[in-house]
Tab-separated table of C-alpha atoms and ligand atoms in Angstrom:
chain	number	residue	atom	x	y	z
A	1	MET	CA	-100.758	-1.685	55.984
A	2	SER	CA	-100.734	-5.457	56.143
A	3	LYS	CA	-98.019	-7.006	58.213
A	4	GLN	CA	-95.166	-8.493	56.241
A	5	LYS	CA	-95.070	-12.269	56.483
A	6	ASN	CA	-92.675	-13.921	58.909
A	7	ARG	CA	-89.701	-15.168	57.012
A	8	ILE	CA	-88.721	-18.688	58.049
A	9	LEU	CA	-85.410	-19.906	56.687
A	10	THR	CA	-83.491	-23.128	57.149
A	11	GLY	CA	-80.967	-25.305	55.388
A	12	ILE	CA	-79.810	-28.890	55.659
A	13	THR	CA	-76.194	-29.771	54.955
A	14	THR	CA	-75.902	-32.184	52.052
A	15	THR	CA	-73.477	-34.766	53.354
A	16	GLY	CA	-75.571	-37.862	53.997
A	17	THR	CA	-78.716	-39.829	53.242
A	18	PRO	CA	-81.807	-38.279	54.875
A	19	HIS	CA	-83.038	-40.277	57.861
A	20	LEU	CA	-85.962	-40.441	60.241
A	21	GLY	CA	-84.311	-37.960	62.616
A	22	ASN	CA	-83.990	-35.357	59.818
A	23	TYR	CA	-87.610	-35.946	58.912
A	24	LEU	CA	-89.115	-35.636	62.380
A	25	GLY	CA	-86.746	-32.948	63.637
A	26	ALA	CA	-86.516	-30.684	60.618
A	27	ILE	CA	-88.331	-31.600	57.423
A	28	LYS	CA	-91.818	-32.381	58.730
A	29	PRO	CA	-92.178	-29.330	61.008
A	30	ALA	CA	-90.714	-27.079	58.314
A	31	ILE	CA	-93.176	-28.303	55.702
A	32	GLU	CA	-96.062	-27.829	58.132
A	33	ALA	CA	-94.899	-24.291	58.891
A	34	SER	CA	-94.688	-23.502	55.180
A	35	PHE	CA	-98.442	-23.909	54.793
A	36	LYS	CA	-99.271	-21.271	57.421
A	37	THR	CA	-100.433	-18.197	55.573
A	38	ASP	CA	-98.506	-15.707	57.692
A	39	ASN	CA	-95.182	-17.400	56.890
A	40	GLN	CA	-92.918	-17.075	53.873
A	41	SER	CA	-90.518	-20.020	53.885
A	42	PHE	CA	-87.017	-20.252	52.445
A	43	TYR	CA	-85.658	-23.806	52.517
A	44	PHE	CA	-82.399	-24.737	50.907
A	45	LEU	CA	-79.765	-27.385	50.429
A	46	ALA	CA	-76.668	-26.176	52.268
A	47	ASP	CA	-74.254	-27.592	49.725
A	48	TYR	CA	-71.525	-24.969	50.277
A	49	HIS	CA	-71.535	-25.928	53.957
A	50	ALA	CA	-71.316	-29.586	52.965
A	51	LEU	CA	-67.858	-28.946	51.508
A	52	VAL	CA	-66.559	-28.047	54.961
A	53	LYS	CA	-67.353	-31.505	56.261
A	54	CYS	CA	-67.000	-33.666	53.206
A	55	SER	CA	-64.501	-33.666	50.349
A	56	ASP	CA	-66.010	-36.725	48.677
A	57	ALA	CA	-67.519	-35.072	45.587
A	58	ALA	CA	-69.639	-38.094	44.646
A	59	ARG	CA	-71.156	-38.200	48.101
A	60	VAL	CA	-71.961	-34.491	48.081
A	61	GLN	CA	-73.646	-34.833	44.706
A	62	LYS	CA	-75.647	-37.920	45.761
A	63	SER	CA	-76.739	-36.259	48.976
A	64	ARG	CA	-77.939	-33.089	47.198
A	65	LEU	CA	-80.067	-35.186	44.878
A	66	GLU	CA	-81.450	-37.315	47.718
A	67	LEU	CA	-82.239	-34.324	49.882
A	68	ALA	CA	-83.970	-32.460	47.082
A	69	ALA	CA	-86.113	-35.519	46.343
A	70	THR	CA	-86.795	-36.035	50.062
A	71	TRP	CA	-88.128	-32.523	50.672
A	72	LEU	CA	-90.449	-32.832	47.694
A	73	ALA	CA	-91.542	-36.407	48.417
A	74	CYS	CA	-92.396	-35.371	51.987
A	75	GLY	CA	-94.777	-32.739	50.685
A	76	LEU	CA	-92.834	-29.515	50.149
A	77	ASP	CA	-94.786	-27.427	47.672
A	78	PRO	CA	-92.470	-25.286	45.513
A	79	ALA	CA	-95.330	-22.853	45.032
A	80	GLN	CA	-95.428	-22.230	48.804
A	81	VAL	CA	-91.719	-22.388	49.569
A	82	ILE	CA	-88.742	-20.707	47.984
A	83	PHE	CA	-86.725	-23.885	47.589
A	84	TYR	CA	-83.142	-23.694	46.294
A	85	ARG	CA	-79.559	-24.830	46.432
A	86	GLN	CA	-77.214	-22.542	48.346
A	87	SER	CA	-74.587	-22.882	45.610
A	88	ASP	CA	-77.013	-21.483	43.010
A	89	ILE	CA	-77.198	-18.142	44.812
A	90	SER	CA	-73.996	-16.291	44.023
A	91	GLU	CA	-75.097	-13.395	46.241
A	92	ILE	CA	-74.543	-15.630	49.280
A	93	GLY	CA	-70.842	-15.808	48.489
A	94	GLU	CA	-70.695	-12.075	47.936
A	95	LEU	CA	-72.448	-11.217	51.180
A	96	ASN	CA	-70.264	-13.734	52.976
A	97	TRP	CA	-67.223	-11.582	52.174
A	98	LEU	CA	-68.806	-8.317	53.200
A	99	LEU	CA	-69.850	-9.841	56.517
A	100	THR	CA	-66.405	-11.343	57.039
A	101	CYS	CA	-65.011	-7.815	56.860
A	102	VAL	CA	-67.111	-6.601	59.788
A	103	ALA	CA	-67.159	-9.778	61.894
A	104	ALA	CA	-64.814	-9.892	64.884
A	105	LYS	CA	-62.206	-12.630	64.700
A	106	GLY	CA	-62.574	-13.246	68.430
A	107	LEU	CA	-66.198	-14.213	67.867
A	108	PHE	CA	-65.049	-17.021	65.582
A	109	ASN	CA	-62.333	-18.153	67.994
A	110	ARG	CA	-65.113	-18.875	70.481
A	111	ALA	CA	-67.309	-20.900	68.123
A	112	HIS	CA	-68.114	-24.319	69.633
A	113	ALA	CA	-67.285	-26.393	66.565
A	114	TYR	CA	-63.923	-24.698	66.026
A	115	LYS	CA	-63.035	-24.869	69.721
A	116	ALA	CA	-63.964	-28.548	69.866
A	117	ALA	CA	-61.660	-29.236	66.912
A	118	VAL	CA	-58.814	-27.313	68.585
A	119	ASP	CA	-59.359	-29.128	71.888
A	120	ALA	CA	-59.316	-32.489	70.116
A	121	ASN	CA	-56.017	-31.556	68.449
A	122	LEU	CA	-54.449	-30.456	71.713
A	123	ALA	CA	-55.639	-33.601	73.471
A	124	ALA	CA	-53.943	-35.637	70.730
A	125	ASN	CA	-50.714	-33.634	71.122
A	126	LEU	CA	-51.107	-32.070	67.696
A	127	ASP	CA	-50.773	-28.484	66.567
A	128	ALA	CA	-53.862	-26.560	67.724
A	129	ASP	CA	-55.017	-25.947	64.146
A	130	ALA	CA	-53.999	-29.263	62.615
A	131	ALA	CA	-56.355	-30.208	59.763
A	132	ILE	CA	-58.689	-27.290	60.515
A	133	SER	CA	-59.677	-25.561	57.278
A	134	MET	CA	-60.571	-21.902	56.893
A	135	GLY	CA	-63.956	-23.244	55.791
A	136	LEU	CA	-64.540	-24.716	59.232
A	137	TYR	CA	-63.323	-21.546	60.902
A	138	CYS	CA	-65.484	-19.260	58.753
A	139	TYR	CA	-68.505	-21.595	58.663
A	140	PRO	CA	-70.575	-19.224	60.848
A	141	ALA	CA	-70.003	-16.268	58.492
A	142	LEU	CA	-71.396	-18.233	55.555
A	143	MET	CA	-74.351	-19.249	57.676
A	144	ALA	CA	-74.910	-15.604	58.626
A	145	ALA	CA	-74.900	-14.750	54.903
A	146	ASP	CA	-77.522	-17.470	54.232
A	147	ILE	CA	-79.783	-15.962	56.854
A	148	LEU	CA	-79.181	-12.226	56.523
A	149	LEU	CA	-79.403	-12.125	52.731
A	150	PHE	CA	-83.103	-12.911	53.071
A	151	ASN	CA	-83.656	-11.050	56.336
A	152	ALA	CA	-85.084	-14.163	57.980
A	153	ASP	CA	-87.059	-13.603	61.181
A	154	PHE	CA	-86.979	-17.200	62.372
A	155	VAL	CA	-84.475	-19.964	61.770
A	156	PRO	CA	-85.538	-23.521	62.696
A	157	VAL	CA	-82.424	-25.355	63.888
A	158	GLY	CA	-81.292	-28.088	66.251
A	159	SER	CA	-79.926	-26.932	69.586
A	160	ASP	CA	-76.335	-27.424	68.379
A	161	GLN	CA	-76.851	-24.491	66.009
A	162	ILE	CA	-78.064	-21.878	68.489
A	163	GLN	CA	-74.630	-20.321	68.841
A	164	HIS	CA	-74.497	-19.799	65.083
A	165	ILE	CA	-77.724	-17.816	65.233
A	166	GLU	CA	-76.317	-15.737	68.085
A	167	MET	CA	-73.225	-15.055	65.999
A	168	THR	CA	-75.453	-14.067	63.091
A	169	ARG	CA	-77.235	-11.568	65.308
A	170	ASP	CA	-73.930	-10.190	66.496
A	171	ILE	CA	-72.610	-9.748	62.947
A	172	ALA	CA	-75.891	-8.183	61.763
A	173	ALA	CA	-75.915	-5.716	64.643
A	174	ARG	CA	-72.293	-4.768	64.009
A	175	PHE	CA	-72.970	-4.158	60.343
A	176	ASN	CA	-76.064	-2.071	61.049
A	177	HIS	CA	-74.167	-0.055	63.611
A	178	LEU	CA	-71.012	0.458	61.577
A	179	TYR	CA	-72.853	1.483	58.434
A	180	ASN	CA	-75.456	3.433	60.309
A	181	CYS	CA	-78.351	1.529	58.739
A	182	GLU	CA	-81.009	-1.001	59.556
A	183	LEU	CA	-80.497	-3.291	56.623
A	184	PHE	CA	-80.300	-6.557	58.490
A	185	THR	CA	-82.996	-8.177	60.606
A	186	LEU	CA	-81.726	-9.892	63.746
A	187	PRO	CA	-83.014	-13.492	63.449
A	188	SER	CA	-84.291	-15.737	66.247
A	189	PRO	CA	-83.722	-19.486	66.459
A	190	LEU	CA	-86.759	-21.787	66.450
A	191	ILE	CA	-85.483	-24.776	68.301
A	192	THR	CA	-86.629	-28.146	67.091
A	193	SER	CA	-86.167	-30.222	70.204
A	194	ASP	CA	-87.446	-33.674	69.194
A	195	ALA	CA	-84.549	-34.137	66.817
A	196	ALA	CA	-82.075	-34.124	69.676
A	197	THR	CA	-83.895	-36.848	71.549
A	198	LEU	CA	-84.754	-39.305	68.781
A	199	PRO	CA	-82.465	-42.272	69.418
A	200	GLY	CA	-80.748	-44.229	66.688
A	201	ILE	CA	-80.632	-48.026	66.475
A	202	ASP	CA	-77.738	-48.152	68.979
A	203	GLY	CA	-79.543	-45.924	71.490
A	204	ARG	CA	-77.380	-42.815	70.914
A	205	LYS	CA	-78.860	-39.756	69.195
A	206	MET	CA	-79.804	-40.656	65.616
A	207	SER	CA	-77.110	-39.082	63.475
A	208	LYS	CA	-75.367	-39.794	60.217
A	209	SER	CA	-72.035	-39.354	61.997
A	210	TYR	CA	-72.835	-42.308	64.322
A	211	ASN	CA	-73.977	-44.465	61.445
A	212	ASN	CA	-77.023	-45.502	63.477
A	213	THR	CA	-79.846	-44.091	61.396
A	214	LEU	CA	-82.997	-45.412	59.843
A	215	PRO	CA	-82.801	-43.933	56.310
A	216	LEU	CA	-86.181	-42.531	55.300
A	217	PHE	CA	-86.427	-44.329	52.016
A	218	ALA	CA	-84.597	-47.575	52.561
A	219	ASN	CA	-86.263	-50.480	50.781
A	220	SER	CA	-88.378	-52.810	52.929
A	221	LYS	CA	-85.724	-55.482	53.243
A	222	ASP	CA	-83.015	-53.088	54.383
A	223	LEU	CA	-85.402	-51.366	56.724
A	224	GLN	CA	-86.358	-54.675	58.312
A	225	LYS	CA	-82.707	-55.552	58.838
A	226	LEU	CA	-81.969	-52.212	60.476
A	227	ILE	CA	-84.986	-52.422	62.762
A	228	ALA	CA	-83.888	-55.920	63.782
A	229	LYS	CA	-80.638	-54.344	65.006
A	230	ILE	CA	-82.288	-51.829	67.358
A	231	ILE	CA	-80.907	-52.554	70.810
A	232	THR	CA	-83.249	-53.846	73.511
A	233	ASP	CA	-82.760	-55.474	76.902
A	234	SER	CA	-82.765	-59.262	77.070
A	235	LYS	CA	-86.198	-59.739	78.627
A	236	ALA	CA	-87.929	-62.830	77.247
A	237	PRO	CA	-91.389	-62.875	75.621
A	238	GLY	CA	-94.014	-62.762	78.367
A	239	GLU	CA	-91.911	-60.648	80.748
A	240	PRO	CA	-93.122	-57.045	81.214
A	241	LYS	CA	-90.794	-54.613	79.430
A	242	ASP	CA	-89.410	-51.301	80.652
A	243	TYR	CA	-90.647	-49.700	77.464
A	244	ALA	CA	-90.296	-46.041	78.463
A	245	ASN	CA	-86.502	-46.092	78.134
A	246	ALA	CA	-86.306	-48.376	75.137
A	247	PRO	CA	-85.037	-46.743	71.900
A	248	LEU	CA	-87.450	-48.942	69.991
A	249	PHE	CA	-90.417	-47.490	71.838
A	250	LYS	CA	-89.118	-43.913	71.563
A	251	ILE	CA	-88.764	-44.187	67.806
A	252	TYR	CA	-92.223	-45.700	67.528
A	253	ALA	CA	-93.805	-43.013	69.703
A	254	ALA	CA	-92.157	-40.211	67.728
A	255	LEU	CA	-93.940	-41.374	64.615
A	256	ALA	CA	-97.193	-42.877	65.902
A	257	SER	CA	-100.470	-41.286	66.997
A	258	ALA	CA	-101.090	-40.988	70.753
A	259	GLU	CA	-103.489	-43.955	70.679
A	260	GLN	CA	-101.015	-46.119	68.791
A	261	SER	CA	-98.218	-45.449	71.273
A	262	GLU	CA	-100.494	-46.040	74.248
A	263	GLN	CA	-101.425	-49.379	72.754
A	264	LEU	CA	-97.804	-50.413	72.200
A	265	ALA	CA	-96.890	-49.261	75.727
A	266	ALA	CA	-99.695	-51.392	77.180
A	267	ASP	CA	-98.692	-54.402	75.094
A	268	LEU	CA	-95.027	-54.157	76.081
A	269	GLY	CA	-95.989	-53.652	79.726
A	270	GLN	CA	-97.881	-56.924	79.501
A	271	GLY	CA	-95.028	-58.873	78.048
A	272	MET	CA	-95.151	-58.378	74.271
A	273	ALA	CA	-91.996	-59.819	72.712
A	274	TRP	CA	-89.417	-57.310	71.427
A	275	GLY	CA	-89.579	-59.084	68.080
A	276	ASP	CA	-93.274	-58.299	67.810
A	277	ALA	CA	-92.695	-54.685	68.780
A	278	LYS	CA	-90.096	-54.487	65.994
A	279	LYS	CA	-92.659	-55.805	63.576
A	280	ALA	CA	-95.055	-53.082	64.748
A	281	LEU	CA	-92.409	-50.401	64.135
A	282	PHE	CA	-91.661	-51.791	60.689
A	283	GLU	CA	-95.329	-51.701	59.764
A	284	LEU	CA	-95.739	-48.199	61.110
A	285	ILE	CA	-92.839	-46.909	59.010
A	286	GLU	CA	-94.047	-48.785	55.939
A	287	HIS	CA	-97.518	-47.366	56.440
A	288	ASN	CA	-96.250	-43.789	56.899
A	289	PHE	CA	-93.695	-43.772	54.129
A	290	ALA	CA	-94.909	-46.148	51.431
A	291	ASP	CA	-96.453	-43.376	49.301
A	292	LYS	CA	-93.633	-40.968	49.985
A	293	ARG	CA	-91.092	-43.595	49.019
A	294	GLU	CA	-92.822	-44.171	45.718
A	295	ARG	CA	-92.754	-40.451	44.977
A	296	TYR	CA	-89.144	-40.269	46.125
A	297	LEU	CA	-88.039	-42.986	43.726
A	298	GLU	CA	-89.900	-41.283	40.892
A	299	LEU	CA	-88.118	-38.022	41.589
A	300	ILE	CA	-84.677	-39.564	42.017
A	301	ASN	CA	-85.100	-41.113	38.610
A	302	LYS	CA	-85.993	-37.783	37.009
A	303	PRO	CA	-83.048	-35.583	37.932
A	304	GLN	CA	-83.975	-33.093	35.194
A	305	ASP	CA	-87.293	-32.404	36.963
A	306	LEU	CA	-85.454	-31.771	40.211
A	307	GLU	CA	-83.016	-29.536	38.373
A	308	ASP	CA	-85.917	-27.508	36.937
A	309	ILE	CA	-87.666	-27.121	40.277
A	310	LEU	CA	-84.473	-25.941	41.979
A	311	HIS	CA	-83.687	-23.624	39.104
A	312	GLN	CA	-87.095	-21.975	39.463
A	313	GLY	CA	-86.507	-21.677	43.194
A	314	ALA	CA	-83.124	-20.081	42.621
A	315	LEU	CA	-84.679	-17.508	40.268
A	316	LYS	CA	-87.161	-16.496	42.953
A	317	ALA	CA	-84.518	-16.410	45.660
A	318	ARG	CA	-82.122	-14.384	43.530
A	319	GLU	CA	-84.730	-11.761	42.789
A	320	ILE	CA	-84.832	-10.994	46.504
A	321	ALA	CA	-81.104	-11.515	46.919
A	322	LYS	CA	-80.142	-9.088	44.139
A	323	ASP	CA	-82.323	-6.399	45.596
A	324	MET	CA	-80.769	-6.884	49.008
A	325	MET	CA	-77.217	-6.943	47.673
A	326	ALA	CA	-77.777	-3.664	45.861
A	327	LYS	CA	-78.607	-2.086	49.218
A	328	VAL	CA	-75.703	-3.747	50.987
A	329	ARG	CA	-73.216	-2.691	48.299
A	330	ASP	CA	-74.512	0.827	48.533
A	331	ALA	CA	-74.202	0.812	52.316
A	332	VAL	CA	-70.523	-0.160	52.255
A	333	GLY	CA	-69.584	2.287	49.482
A	334	LEU	CA	-69.463	0.003	46.444
A	335	ARG	CA	-71.528	2.407	44.346
A	336	ASN	CA	-71.895	3.277	40.724
A	337	PHE	CA	-69.623	6.244	39.904
A	338	ASN	CA	-72.587	7.994	38.306
A	339	ALA	CA	-74.475	7.922	41.572
A	340	GLY	CA	-73.402	11.534	42.158
A	341	THR	CA	-71.018	13.191	44.522
A	342	LEU	CA	-69.985	11.533	47.701
A	343	VAL	CA	-72.710	11.128	50.247
A	344	ALA	CA	-72.027	11.778	53.901
A	345	SER	CA	-69.789	9.332	55.731
A	346	ASN	CA	-71.446	6.615	57.738
A	347	LEU	CA	-68.795	6.902	60.427
A	348	LYS	CA	-69.970	8.646	63.512
A	349	GLU	CA	-67.688	11.080	65.273
A	350	LYS	CA	-66.203	8.990	68.022
A	351	PRO	CA	-66.354	10.600	71.465
A	352	LYS	CA	-62.850	11.236	72.722
A	353	ALA	CA	-61.847	8.246	74.756
A	354	LYS	CA	-61.093	9.112	78.345
A	355	LYS	CA	-57.694	7.670	78.870
A	356	SER	CA	-54.587	8.022	80.881
A	357	ARG	CA	-51.579	9.357	79.007
A	358	TRP	CA	-47.846	9.849	79.272
A	359	ILE	CA	-46.247	13.263	79.655
A	360	SER	CA	-42.488	13.808	79.382
A	361	TYR	CA	-40.874	16.938	80.683
A	362	ARG	CA	-37.603	18.520	81.692
A	363	GLU	CA	-36.817	20.185	84.970
A	364	ASN	CA	-33.513	21.510	86.368
A	365	ASP	CA	-31.377	19.780	83.724
A	366	ALA	CA	-33.030	16.412	84.303
A	367	PHE	CA	-35.576	14.529	82.262
A	368	TYR	CA	-38.766	13.049	83.665
A	369	PHE	CA	-41.971	11.424	82.584
A	370	LYS	CA	-45.242	10.752	84.316
A	371	LYS	CA	-48.538	9.047	83.575
A	372	ILE	CA	-51.677	10.993	84.369
A	373	ASP	CA	-55.307	9.964	84.319
A	374	GLU	CA	-58.070	11.853	82.508
A	375	ASN	CA	-58.364	14.248	85.443
A	376	GLY	CA	-54.665	15.034	85.489
A	377	LYS	CA	-53.979	12.933	88.549
A	378	THR	CA	-50.469	11.409	88.563
A	379	LEU	CA	-50.461	7.619	88.381
A	380	ILE	CA	-46.740	7.005	87.781
A	381	GLN	CA	-43.878	9.450	88.426
A	382	SER	CA	-40.418	8.743	87.036
A	383	ILE	CA	-37.111	9.416	88.746
A	384	ALA	CA	-34.795	12.025	87.203
A	385	PHE	CA	-32.948	10.852	84.084
A	386	LYS	CA	-29.838	12.583	82.829
A	387	ASP	CA	-30.918	12.499	79.201
A	388	ALA	CA	-34.122	12.294	77.178
A	389	LYS	CA	-33.240	8.990	75.581
A	390	SER	CA	-32.858	7.032	78.804
A	391	ALA	CA	-36.104	8.547	80.077
A	392	PHE	CA	-37.857	7.489	76.890
A	393	LEU	CA	-36.459	3.935	77.048
A	394	ALA	CA	-37.580	3.582	80.661
A	395	GLN	CA	-41.053	4.782	79.773
A	396	GLN	CA	-41.190	2.327	76.874
A	397	ALA	CA	-40.079	-0.494	79.167
A	398	ILE	CA	-43.026	0.250	81.447
A	399	ASP	CA	-45.439	0.241	78.513
A	400	GLU	CA	-44.074	-3.065	77.335
A	401	GLY	CA	-44.462	-4.611	80.756
A	402	LYS	CA	-40.743	-5.094	81.263
A	403	CYS	CA	-40.659	-3.528	84.722
A	404	VAL	CA	-41.187	-5.118	88.049
A	405	ALA	CA	-43.415	-3.396	90.591
A	406	ASP	CA	-42.769	-3.683	94.269
A	407	GLY	CA	-44.669	-1.663	96.839
A	408	ASN	CA	-44.444	1.884	95.608
A	409	ASN	CA	-41.691	1.524	93.044
A	410	LEU	CA	-41.156	0.262	89.523
A	411	TYR	CA	-37.822	-1.387	88.775
A	412	LEU	CA	-36.038	-1.939	85.511
A	413	ASP	CA	-33.071	-4.314	85.705
A	414	ASN	CA	-33.204	-3.975	89.483
A	415	LYS	CA	-32.881	-0.188	89.346
A	416	PRO	CA	-35.800	1.907	90.562
A	417	ILE	CA	-37.121	4.091	87.744
A	418	ALA	CA	-40.460	5.377	88.965
A	419	ASP	CA	-42.853	5.812	91.881
A	420	LEU	CA	-46.357	4.513	91.715
B	501	LIG	N1	-75.343	-25.408	59.895
B	501	LIG	C1	-76.634	-26.006	59.709
B	501	LIG	C2	-76.578	-27.436	60.248
B	501	LIG	O1	-75.529	-28.055	60.224
B	501	LIG	C3	-77.055	-25.991	58.261
B	501	LIG	C4	-77.223	-24.589	57.775
B	501	LIG	C5	-76.411	-23.894	56.924
B	501	LIG	C6	-78.277	-23.701	58.144
B	501	LIG	N2	-76.877	-22.640	56.729
B	501	LIG	C7	-78.012	-22.478	57.463
B	501	LIG	C8	-79.387	-23.829	58.984
B	501	LIG	C9	-78.850	-21.385	57.618
B	501	LIG	C10	-80.225	-22.726	59.130
B	501	LIG	C11	-79.953	-21.510	58.453
B	501	LIG	O2	-77.596	-27.933	60.668
């Protein structure tokens, strides 16, 4: 039997204009991977996730259009890749709920993004959950649904997303265990490291949230202006430059061939002016993206073509998704009534937990209780109580942690009530 193809799945949140960091860190490697014959790729616009971060409807819409055009202009072949919008796949929303019902709340409490938002609130003396939506809190469950619906083996992501993949594995394993099945594949992250290190024009990581990006398809004039703003040191023309740490050089090297970057390094080492290096970067970007930009503008101006391509992609994705959801619905007991009599329960007989327990008893007109461990050994022995009610209340007080222990005794309101 031939091995099933590796399923590679990734999404990009549609909140901003695609930039060079998105291209080098995510889009380019994903497109290259999609042409390997042993891969089946699923790439999508994470427009449901966008709503968590952005409530500007016009911006979400513009970003979806730009991202769709970007993927295609950069060479994504819809015949090779199942390419779709998250919001076109209603099964994602359905699976999201079923996963939410098995996912542990504590897992979500520990999610980095949620914790960071809580910490920021506390630092600002606000309520811990101020302005935190349920969308932000449940973000990882939706992401798990994206991934598990298609049983992805590998998920290319930036390092900030690794925890979400771990959470996905956790949720998948819980589901499989609880429903006694092997429906969900546990995915592995494929970490795209360059993205994290590509600097923006201010030297920090290139990111739409820092507003320091080089948009992929800016027109030449805008691009030139942005490149002119890239920070450099103040070394004059003729002085050797410390190129290795310069954002300008790092951006150039990320895009150029090895020979091209060696050449620029040598030139800067020998005193090339920063202005000339900026010209070299501009030309490199123009050279690399001129054709893609033309295609991009064509696509942006034909939204109906984009709509058709994504619609076709959604049809393909939903064929797989419907099949999977039928199995998942069956696993959890959402079955057609005609399916026959009840099948066996998925719940396994739980082994009796070995626990300590309370025993109350009466001896010589007095009432007592004691706590014994699983072997019958006494852990706590009460004093004699004159009636059952006061014995019970004392026992309850111990359970509720209202007693004070000192040496060998437990006290309630300063009165000893039991020996330890
Ligand atoms: N959370 C991802 C990000 O911000 C985007 C995303 C949503 C995603 N669903 C996904 C990535 C599923 C990979 C797989 O980058």
